[in-house]
Tab-separated table of C-alpha atoms and ligand atoms in Angstrom:
chain	number	residue	atom	x	y	z
A	75	UNK	CA	99.623	75.601	108.017
A	76	UNK	CA	102.553	77.460	106.447
A	77	UNK	CA	103.138	80.989	107.830
A	78	UNK	CA	102.370	83.697	105.265
A	79	UNK	CA	105.321	85.310	103.571
A	80	UNK	CA	104.979	89.081	103.854
A	81	UNK	CA	106.632	92.083	102.283
A	82	UNK	CA	106.627	95.034	104.678
A	83	UNK	CA	107.288	98.347	102.942
A	84	UNK	CA	108.943	100.470	105.571
A	85	UNK	CA	111.120	103.446	106.353
A	86	UNK	CA	109.006	104.510	109.330
A	87	UNK	CA	108.940	103.912	113.077
A	88	UNK	CA	105.608	102.086	112.669
A	89	UNK	CA	107.157	99.676	110.175
A	90	UNK	CA	110.006	98.907	112.578
A	91	UNK	CA	107.529	98.403	115.424
A	92	UNK	CA	105.423	96.100	113.254
A	93	UNK	CA	108.475	94.069	112.208
A	94	UNK	CA	109.379	93.657	115.879
A	95	UNK	CA	105.859	92.383	116.613
A	96	UNK	CA	105.732	89.954	113.684
A	97	UNK	CA	109.287	88.598	113.809
A	98	UNK	CA	110.083	85.698	113.976
A	99	UNK	CA	106.593	84.120	113.846
A	100	UNK	CA	105.867	85.491	110.387
A	101	UNK	CA	108.144	85.099	107.398
A	102	UNK	CA	108.844	88.763	106.803
A	103	UNK	CA	111.006	90.877	104.527
A	104	UNK	CA	111.200	94.581	105.317
A	105	UNK	CA	111.986	96.883	102.421
A	106	UNK	CA	113.678	100.290	102.609
A	107	UNK	CA	114.176	102.738	99.759
A	108	UNK	CA	117.820	103.349	100.606
A	109	UNK	CA	117.544	107.134	100.673
A	110	UNK	CA	119.102	107.633	104.097
A	111	UNK	CA	122.665	106.615	104.875
A	112	UNK	CA	122.797	104.549	108.028
A	113	UNK	CA	119.011	103.966	108.330
A	114	UNK	CA	117.426	102.610	111.495
A	115	UNK	CA	116.979	98.940	110.594
A	116	UNK	CA	114.036	96.755	111.572
A	117	UNK	CA	114.596	93.317	113.060
A	118	UNK	CA	114.576	90.402	110.661
A	119	UNK	CA	115.203	90.147	106.966
A	120	UNK	CA	115.767	93.496	105.187
A	121	UNK	CA	116.197	94.425	101.533
A	122	UNK	CA	117.201	97.913	100.426
A	123	UNK	CA	116.498	99.811	97.185
A	124	UNK	CA	113.711	100.401	94.685
A	125	UNK	CA	111.972	97.629	92.758
A	126	UNK	CA	111.734	99.402	89.413
A	127	UNK	CA	108.191	100.779	89.448
A	128	UNK	CA	104.929	98.885	89.834
A	129	UNK	CA	105.953	96.258	87.272
A	130	UNK	CA	109.275	95.661	89.016
A	131	UNK	CA	107.517	95.316	92.347
A	132	UNK	CA	104.951	92.907	90.876
A	133	UNK	CA	107.767	90.736	89.487
A	134	UNK	CA	109.642	90.844	92.788
A	135	UNK	CA	106.498	89.764	94.709
A	136	UNK	CA	105.944	86.895	92.307
A	137	UNK	CA	109.584	85.753	92.206
A	138	UNK	CA	109.804	85.784	96.010
A	139	UNK	CA	106.534	83.940	96.625
A	140	UNK	CA	105.041	86.765	98.697
A	141	UNK	CA	101.559	86.083	100.087
A	142	UNK	CA	100.656	89.593	101.307
A	143	UNK	CA	101.986	93.155	101.407
A	144	UNK	CA	101.841	95.606	104.284
A	145	UNK	CA	102.607	99.152	103.224
A	146	UNK	CA	103.784	101.049	106.298
A	147	UNK	CA	105.640	103.749	104.364
A	148	UNK	CA	105.442	107.428	105.203
A	149	UNK	CA	102.098	109.112	104.364
A	150	UNK	CA	103.900	111.287	101.780
A	151	UNK	CA	105.594	108.346	100.041
A	152	UNK	CA	102.808	108.333	97.451
A	153	UNK	CA	104.657	106.667	94.575
A	154	UNK	CA	105.568	103.446	96.361
A	155	UNK	CA	102.074	103.332	97.887
A	156	UNK	CA	100.478	103.622	94.435
A	157	UNK	CA	102.893	101.035	93.015
A	158	UNK	CA	102.120	98.587	95.816
A	159	UNK	CA	98.375	98.980	95.251
A	160	UNK	CA	98.801	98.360	91.518
A	161	UNK	CA	101.129	95.374	91.907
A	162	UNK	CA	98.955	93.726	94.564
A	163	UNK	CA	95.797	94.263	92.494
A	164	UNK	CA	97.460	92.653	89.485
A	165	UNK	CA	98.499	89.603	91.524
A	166	UNK	CA	95.304	89.552	93.659
A	167	UNK	CA	97.458	89.692	96.797
A	168	UNK	CA	96.088	90.800	100.166
A	169	UNK	CA	97.343	94.341	100.738
A	170	UNK	CA	97.154	96.587	103.770
A	171	UNK	CA	98.154	100.222	104.225
A	172	UNK	CA	99.194	101.228	107.718
A	173	UNK	CA	98.412	104.952	107.613
A	174	UNK	CA	99.158	106.761	110.829
A	175	UNK	CA	96.437	109.298	111.681
A	176	UNK	CA	96.921	112.802	110.347
A	177	UNK	CA	97.392	115.739	112.699
A	178	UNK	CA	94.300	117.850	113.183
A	179	UNK	CA	95.610	121.023	114.767
A	180	UNK	CA	93.520	124.173	114.853
A	181	UNK	CA	94.367	127.411	113.136
A	182	UNK	CA	96.839	126.066	110.575
A	183	UNK	CA	96.844	127.162	106.946
A	184	UNK	CA	96.377	124.021	104.841
A	185	UNK	CA	97.885	123.838	101.350
A	186	UNK	CA	98.098	121.093	98.736
A	187	UNK	CA	101.761	121.198	97.730
A	188	UNK	CA	105.224	122.569	98.386
A	189	UNK	CA	104.730	125.220	95.721
A	190	UNK	CA	101.422	126.294	97.254
A	191	UNK	CA	103.220	126.588	100.604
A	192	UNK	CA	105.916	128.755	98.994
A	193	UNK	CA	103.268	130.999	97.435
A	194	UNK	CA	101.531	131.380	100.771
A	195	UNK	CA	104.786	132.269	102.549
A	196	UNK	CA	105.414	134.985	99.939
A	197	UNK	CA	101.837	136.275	100.062
A	198	UNK	CA	101.798	136.494	103.852
A	199	UNK	CA	105.237	138.116	103.931
A	200	UNK	CA	106.698	135.648	106.409
A	201	UNK	CA	110.375	136.470	106.777
A	202	UNK	CA	111.871	133.804	109.082
A	203	UNK	CA	110.606	130.348	108.221
A	204	UNK	CA	111.242	126.999	109.884
A	205	UNK	CA	111.065	124.597	106.920
A	206	UNK	CA	110.601	120.948	107.893
A	207	UNK	CA	109.345	119.442	104.635
A	208	UNK	CA	112.429	117.296	104.051
A	209	UNK	CA	115.201	117.314	101.483
A	210	UNK	CA	112.784	117.108	98.547
A	211	UNK	CA	110.643	119.946	99.864
A	212	UNK	CA	113.103	122.838	99.610
A	213	UNK	CA	113.167	123.396	95.830
A	214	UNK	CA	109.820	125.199	95.820
A	215	UNK	CA	111.355	127.868	98.086
A	216	UNK	CA	114.442	128.435	95.900
A	217	UNK	CA	113.267	131.870	94.763
A	218	UNK	CA	112.025	133.061	98.139
A	219	UNK	CA	113.219	136.305	99.766
A	220	UNK	CA	112.631	134.935	103.267
A	221	UNK	CA	115.293	133.474	105.574
A	222	UNK	CA	114.904	129.751	106.293
A	223	UNK	CA	115.925	127.397	109.042
A	224	UNK	CA	115.851	124.143	107.078
A	225	UNK	CA	115.764	120.884	109.014
A	226	UNK	CA	116.272	117.645	107.118
A	227	UNK	CA	117.702	114.169	107.689
A	228	UNK	CA	119.984	114.341	104.639
A	229	UNK	CA	121.262	117.478	102.887
A	230	UNK	CA	119.120	118.822	100.032
A	231	UNK	CA	120.713	119.403	96.652
A	232	UNK	CA	122.481	122.803	96.928
A	233	UNK	CA	120.686	124.087	93.811
A	234	UNK	CA	117.356	123.346	95.525
A	235	UNK	CA	118.009	125.720	98.426
A	236	UNK	CA	116.770	129.288	98.945
A	237	UNK	CA	119.562	131.892	98.978
A	238	UNK	CA	119.254	132.769	102.677
A	239	UNK	CA	119.140	129.778	104.987
A	240	UNK	CA	120.730	127.747	107.740
A	241	UNK	CA	120.761	123.972	107.348
A	242	UNK	CA	120.156	121.776	110.371
A	243	UNK	CA	120.748	118.076	109.733
A	244	UNK	CA	118.993	115.944	112.297
A	245	UNK	CA	116.578	113.084	112.754
A	246	UNK	CA	113.631	113.012	115.168
A	247	UNK	CA	112.082	112.372	117.581
A	248	UNK	CA	111.942	115.916	118.918
A	249	UNK	CA	110.843	117.294	122.277
A	250	UNK	CA	108.644	120.302	123.005
A	251	UNK	CA	111.301	122.279	124.920
A	252	UNK	CA	113.903	121.895	122.187
A	253	UNK	CA	111.452	122.871	119.456
A	254	UNK	CA	110.301	125.924	121.385
A	255	UNK	CA	113.875	127.065	122.045
A	256	UNK	CA	114.873	126.488	118.419
A	257	UNK	CA	112.009	128.591	117.063
A	258	UNK	CA	112.398	131.334	119.648
A	259	UNK	CA	116.163	131.691	119.231
A	260	UNK	CA	115.822	131.896	115.445
A	261	UNK	CA	112.943	134.414	115.662
A	262	UNK	CA	110.784	132.153	113.512
A	263	UNK	CA	107.501	133.669	112.318
A	264	UNK	CA	106.213	130.696	110.278
A	265	UNK	CA	106.567	126.917	110.395
A	266	UNK	CA	106.116	124.992	107.148
A	267	UNK	CA	105.443	121.294	107.629
A	268	UNK	CA	103.878	118.302	105.946
A	269	UNK	CA	100.942	116.676	107.728
A	270	UNK	CA	103.061	113.657	108.630
A	271	UNK	CA	101.097	112.763	111.742
A	272	UNK	CA	102.479	110.757	114.649
A	273	UNK	CA	104.106	111.733	117.920
A	274	UNK	CA	107.762	111.890	116.862
A	275	UNK	CA	107.609	115.278	115.150
A	276	UNK	CA	104.405	116.642	116.662
A	277	UNK	CA	106.021	118.882	119.370
A	278	UNK	CA	106.905	121.576	116.798
A	279	UNK	CA	103.166	122.187	116.323
A	280	UNK	CA	102.579	122.631	120.035
A	281	UNK	CA	105.605	124.918	120.347
A	282	UNK	CA	104.492	126.968	117.322
A	283	UNK	CA	100.998	127.362	118.780
A	284	UNK	CA	102.391	128.536	122.120
A	285	UNK	CA	104.824	130.983	120.488
A	286	UNK	CA	102.215	132.402	118.092
A	287	UNK	CA	104.172	131.109	115.094
A	288	UNK	CA	101.999	130.709	111.976
A	289	UNK	CA	101.749	127.155	110.642
A	290	UNK	CA	101.559	126.316	106.940
A	291	UNK	CA	100.724	122.634	106.569
A	292	UNK	CA	100.919	120.560	103.405
A	293	UNK	CA	97.993	118.189	103.175
A	294	UNK	CA	98.551	114.479	102.579
A	295	UNK	CA	98.357	112.920	99.156
A	296	UNK	CA	95.248	110.762	98.744
A	297	UNK	CA	95.560	107.009	99.186
A	298	UNK	CA	94.834	104.820	96.160
A	299	UNK	CA	91.075	104.150	95.974
A	300	UNK	CA	89.740	101.048	97.680
A	301	UNK	CA	92.806	100.107	99.734
A	302	UNK	CA	92.314	98.555	103.168
A	303	UNK	CA	93.843	100.814	105.808
A	304	UNK	CA	94.526	100.624	109.510
A	305	UNK	CA	95.773	103.401	111.765
A	306	UNK	CA	98.211	101.571	113.991
A	307	UNK	CA	100.536	98.665	114.609
A	308	UNK	CA	98.071	96.665	116.745
A	309	UNK	CA	95.473	96.618	113.968
A	310	UNK	CA	98.140	95.636	111.434
A	311	UNK	CA	99.193	92.710	113.645
A	312	UNK	CA	95.523	91.622	113.791
A	313	UNK	CA	95.201	91.878	110.006
A	314	UNK	CA	98.277	89.684	109.510
A	315	UNK	CA	96.963	87.176	112.050
A	316	UNK	CA	93.772	86.912	110.017
A	317	UNK	CA	95.520	86.006	106.754
B	437	LIG	P1	108.156	107.640	97.079
B	437	LIG	O1	108.295	108.967	96.433
B	437	LIG	O2	106.804	107.097	97.291
B	437	LIG	O3	108.954	106.518	96.252
B	437	LIG	C1	109.894	106.826	95.252
B	437	LIG	C2	110.548	105.522	94.859
B	437	LIG	O4	111.407	105.067	95.900
B	437	LIG	C3	109.567	104.388	94.627
B	437	LIG	O5	109.008	104.460	93.334
B	437	LIG	C4	110.447	103.192	94.869
B	437	LIG	O6	111.309	102.966	93.771
B	437	LIG	C5	111.340	103.649	95.998
B	437	LIG	N1	110.823	103.308	97.327
B	437	LIG	C6	110.129	104.096	98.197
B	437	LIG	N2	109.914	103.462	99.336
B	437	LIG	C7	110.461	102.234	99.210
B	437	LIG	C8	110.559	101.111	100.065
B	437	LIG	N3	110.063	101.132	101.325
B	437	LIG	N4	111.212	100.012	99.603
B	437	LIG	C9	111.732	99.982	98.341
B	437	LIG	N5	111.670	101.021	97.493
B	437	LIG	C10	111.045	102.128	97.922
B	437	LIG	O7	108.937	107.612	98.458
B	437	LIG	P2	109.747	108.784	99.227
B	437	LIG	O8	108.776	109.824	99.639
B	437	LIG	O9	110.950	109.138	98.414
B	437	LIG	O10	110.192	107.979	100.519
B	437	LIG	C11	111.191	106.987	100.439
B	437	LIG	C12	111.163	106.175	101.709
B	437	LIG	O11	111.427	107.021	102.811
B	437	LIG	C13	109.835	105.495	101.978
B	437	LIG	O12	110.087	104.136	102.235
B	437	LIG	C14	109.246	106.195	103.171
B	437	LIG	O13	108.594	105.329	104.071
B	437	LIG	C15	110.468	106.828	103.821
B	437	LIG	N6	110.155	108.162	104.373
B	437	LIG	C16	109.612	109.131	103.574
B	437	LIG	C17	109.309	110.370	104.111
B	437	LIG	C18	108.649	111.431	103.254
B	437	LIG	O14	108.400	112.517	103.782
B	437	LIG	N7	108.357	111.187	101.995
B	437	LIG	C19	109.555	110.622	105.461
B	437	LIG	C20	110.128	109.611	106.258
B	437	LIG	C21	110.420	108.388	105.706
B	437	LIG	P3	110.943	101.942	92.614
B	437	LIG	O15	109.888	102.603	91.782
B	437	LIG	O16	112.247	101.741	91.883
B	437	LIG	O17	110.435	100.688	93.248
């Protein structure tokens, strides 16, 4: 029987790990958005760049004879996840979302959005904030009086930055000791983070808890209704094997 032809929507460590497990037995194309210069590339066939919305993705799936889609994008990449669900539903294609488990730390202040996080920071009077919500997450803090240590993979648009900040360009994974030192040396009183889940960026939460740094956490966007999800690479490999 012919091996299924799969589109793997990626940009995460899990997607790279899944590609490594499936390649070369499965005919696989990994897709990256192309946001990061010099991205970590998965093994096997890779395409880079958007599809042009749900309709563009549907056409691409059809034109390329794709049999199934695995969406292993970041939990906050809600647009591509919604587009994949729509396109797969329209073509009746098997579709899996690999959604890494969310963090469930105690004592964090949960909010729904970047702007809600900015309002909370203002209301609580936090003055030295470690902001780790990524390049698209800084704009909500543009009008803030606080000082920010902003960590991102690529530089945010300068107009989307708060007036008082230091920019730290880096890419995880991060270790507990480094995170603790970073927050202590910058006298951080609040950490603002998305609930990304996973081990690669988790140590900041442990360091914040130990230092008594308040944590403001942006909750995940909901997944499209009815999608099949798995929590890890092993389960995704099993799902592909069952196609
Ligand atoms: P998004 O808001 O859901 O997507 C915006 C647009 O980018 C999509 O409509 C699509 O363009 C394109 N796109 C996104 N992921 C793509 C992929 N894997 N392959 C091809 N096109 C893709 O996504 P985002 O939050 O900007 O994230 C972009 C990428 O970075 C994702 O692949 C994600 O896995 C990775 N990432 C995101 C975060 C995060 O915090 N959001 C963190 C780490 C990694 P078209 O409509 O033109 O198809």
